[in-house]
Amino acid sequence: MSIVFHPEAQEFHLFNDQVSCVLEVMANGHIGNLYYGKRIADVPSFAYLHEDRDRPLTAINAPWPSAFSLNYLRQDYPAFGTTDYRYPAYKIRRENGSEIMDFKYVSHSISAGKPSMAPLPATYVEHDSAADSLAIELFDAVTATRLILHYTMFADLPVLARHTEFIQEGEESLCLEQAMSLNLDLPDADYEWVHLYGAWARERHIRVSPLAEGLQSIYSMRGTSSAEHNPFIALKRPAADETSGEVIAASLVYSGNFLGQVEVSTDRETRLQLGIHPNNFRWNLAKGNSFVTPEAVLVYSDQGLGGMSHAFHDLWNNYLVRGEYKNTPRPILLNNWEATFMNFTEADILRIASKTAEAGAELFVLDDGWFGKRDDDFAGLGDWKVNLKKLPNGIKGLSEKVEAMGMKFGLWIEPEMVNEDSDLFREHPDYVLTDPERFASPSRHQYILDFSRKEVVDNIHAQVSAVIRDAKISYIKWDMNRYLSEVYSRGTDAGQQGEVLHRYILGVYDLYDRLTTEFPDILFESCSSGGARFDPGLLYYAPQAWCSDDTDAAERMRIQYGTSLVYPNSSIGAHVSAVPNDQVGRTTPLQTRANVAFFGAFGYELDLNHLPADEFAAVKEQIVFYKEWREVCQFGTFHRLINPFGGNDMAWISVAKDQKRAILGYYQILGLPNPRLLRVYPRGLCQDAVYEVRNQASGAVLRLPGSVIEHAGLPIDRDLLRELGGDFASLLLTFTEVD
Ligand code: GLA
């Protein structure tokens, strides 16, 4: 991997074995983009790729006879206001009302490693040899403002990380009204765009659409990254599939409002942008102030969407997740939420916990309802003191009893929220994020605490850390159950209200930082009404996220399949719950619920005491089985084999990094009459190695070389599926290399 500067050509070539990016200092001092894509050789100049064109209706950005027009140039961080009429990467308003800025190249530096972006979450490297970084410094002489474009090329992944920094050194107070993290101009538009959309209980479904002239975008203006869209966009060549073809993908390491957009010009050139949503965003750039955008990462794959996912999974697992659980199998847990909701006593919890221990699980999680006057969702949020009526021995007493059963103990919190019926609200009504002259809209009967204010974060930190310190807690589920509305801070003056949304997210990161620093052994799992804040920003602190409140196996197949586009199985909280399913009313076989949840951070979400003896015995077997296979399930290389969107089947396989073991899940939606055999084609195995392939449902065993398995395929016996219940039946095939 290398970052090379060619002084004569004034060009930068950032490359590793897989990907290249070529930037140029253009005649006007701005940074142009000459190439982004598959690794190419380094040559002294790529200037032939610079395309100046004097065309009708073109304004020229230099004295005659130049043809230099920004409108037709591929730029790295474009401005609006001179000759480019497309959407800009940033917007600054000056005191005199002008929005014209002109950042010109001043200098650059190339260094080994990757600088920290604290207090923002970002990818990191442990050794300088793992990445090289480039910082290009530009300066607007009229306002004396500095702009620094940051790039990091990873050594072993086709990944370029990006962010931008604005520093005001001049006397003028500027207003930064937009600052995207990433802009990528591409020379053609022969792509489809891929994104993940959804809603509560059906998060991250996959949408693939043709690119049209004009704008297409996804976004969140809800204050979290949201269930509706994920901060991810991919551009794929129309022929690209799971294993072949070019894909360029971008993901934002951020948990708040975002905008991802693709602009296609009428000349069919493409501009991809990703960053904080400009709506409701204004940052005060007075003298001495600065602004750093969140990090965006750009992934290049010439092995289709599968190659893209592998790059994302390895990036998050190796260079984003931190702490004790980095690349470490996650405990099998049972969460009491769907078993009791908020209605429980200590005796109820201990009864469930005891059965959980008997089943062989490793962690018991007490969900919502343990604090304040939290008997329903009208009260209690904000008061992080144990409810001694429900739990007379406190969290400490309960956690000790759970530990004595041989399990770890975990606890649910929702630190960003407050109910009107709480001591916190009564004492500090101004802690709520709202405009006091307007109606404050409740959601789930709760309000947002103003985490843009340090004293609010301090208050919650003091309360929550006292609970954690006092008890034996090994896991925290951090929930966030509403979107933001009436965003107005009473701790900030009028000129800074546009900063509140971002400062809120910084407050969330601050509390995460304090808690993960103070309690480094605790495993954090993020949650937002299920998966409404499933993003790389939070993975930096919480290595796993509750993927969805929808625990129905048939819907979960699709949610987890879509989620896997960007996120590794180790990050996907996935539980077996009771049937009929609470969210959709559907009944699916117990084994299918497990067979889906195995491909995630696995657990249960029900009272095992209510299962008939044969099902409880099956749960015990599932846990024994999963302990043997979880490392492969959670940290293997994951291949999507059959897409469930629109079809009746789904299959995926996770292959251990050393290719010695693999586990395949096949799932049928509805049973079929008089069906033919279906053939599934596994991927990722070692071609020459011989594997013992075991059908976990029938016990049937085959011994075959990897090449035969992959290319001739494995038949799925639909008669066996009928015996397994037909509708929603599923199979697991395990692969073990034999000598
Ligand atoms: C959210 C979460 C659930 C559960 C409840 C508790 O909906 O997604 O898993 O924790 O809150 O109120």
mmCIF file of C-alpha atoms in Angstrom, residues 325 328-333 362-363 408 474-475 523 544 601-603 626 630 634:
data_model
loop_
_atom_site.group_PDB
_atom_site.id
_atom_site.type_symbol
_atom_site.label_atom_id
_atom_site.label_comp_id
_atom_site.label_asym_id
_atom_site.label_seq_id
_atom_site.Cartn_x
_atom_site.Cartn_y
_atom_site.Cartn_z
ATOM 1 C CA TYR A 325 -15.140 -8.515 22.456
ATOM 2 C CA THR A 328 -14.339 -12.700 20.260
ATOM 3 C CA PRO A 329 -17.373 -15.002 20.290
ATOM 4 C CA ARG A 330 -20.367 -13.394 21.933
ATOM 5 C CA PRO A 331 -22.123 -14.904 24.952
ATOM 6 C CA ILE A 332 -25.371 -16.804 24.405
ATOM 7 C CA LEU A 333 -27.928 -14.743 26.244
ATOM 8 C CA GLU A 362 -24.141 -17.815 29.447
ATOM 9 C CA LEU A 363 -25.738 -14.446 30.085
ATOM 10 C CA LYS A 408 -23.226 -13.412 33.658
ATOM 11 C CA SER A 474 -21.214 -7.841 32.284
ATOM 12 C CA TYR A 475 -23.465 -6.525 29.530
ATOM 13 C CA LEU A 523 -20.212 -5.927 26.390
ATOM 14 C CA GLN A 544 -23.336 -5.640 18.571
ATOM 15 C CA ALA A 601 -25.090 -12.732 18.150
ATOM 16 C CA PHE A 602 -27.372 -15.511 19.324
ATOM 17 C CA GLY A 603 -29.802 -15.650 22.214
ATOM 18 C CA TYR A 626 -24.101 -23.330 18.899
ATOM 19 C CA ARG A 630 -20.648 -19.956 16.966
ATOM 20 C CA GLN A 634 -20.240 -15.060 13.895
#
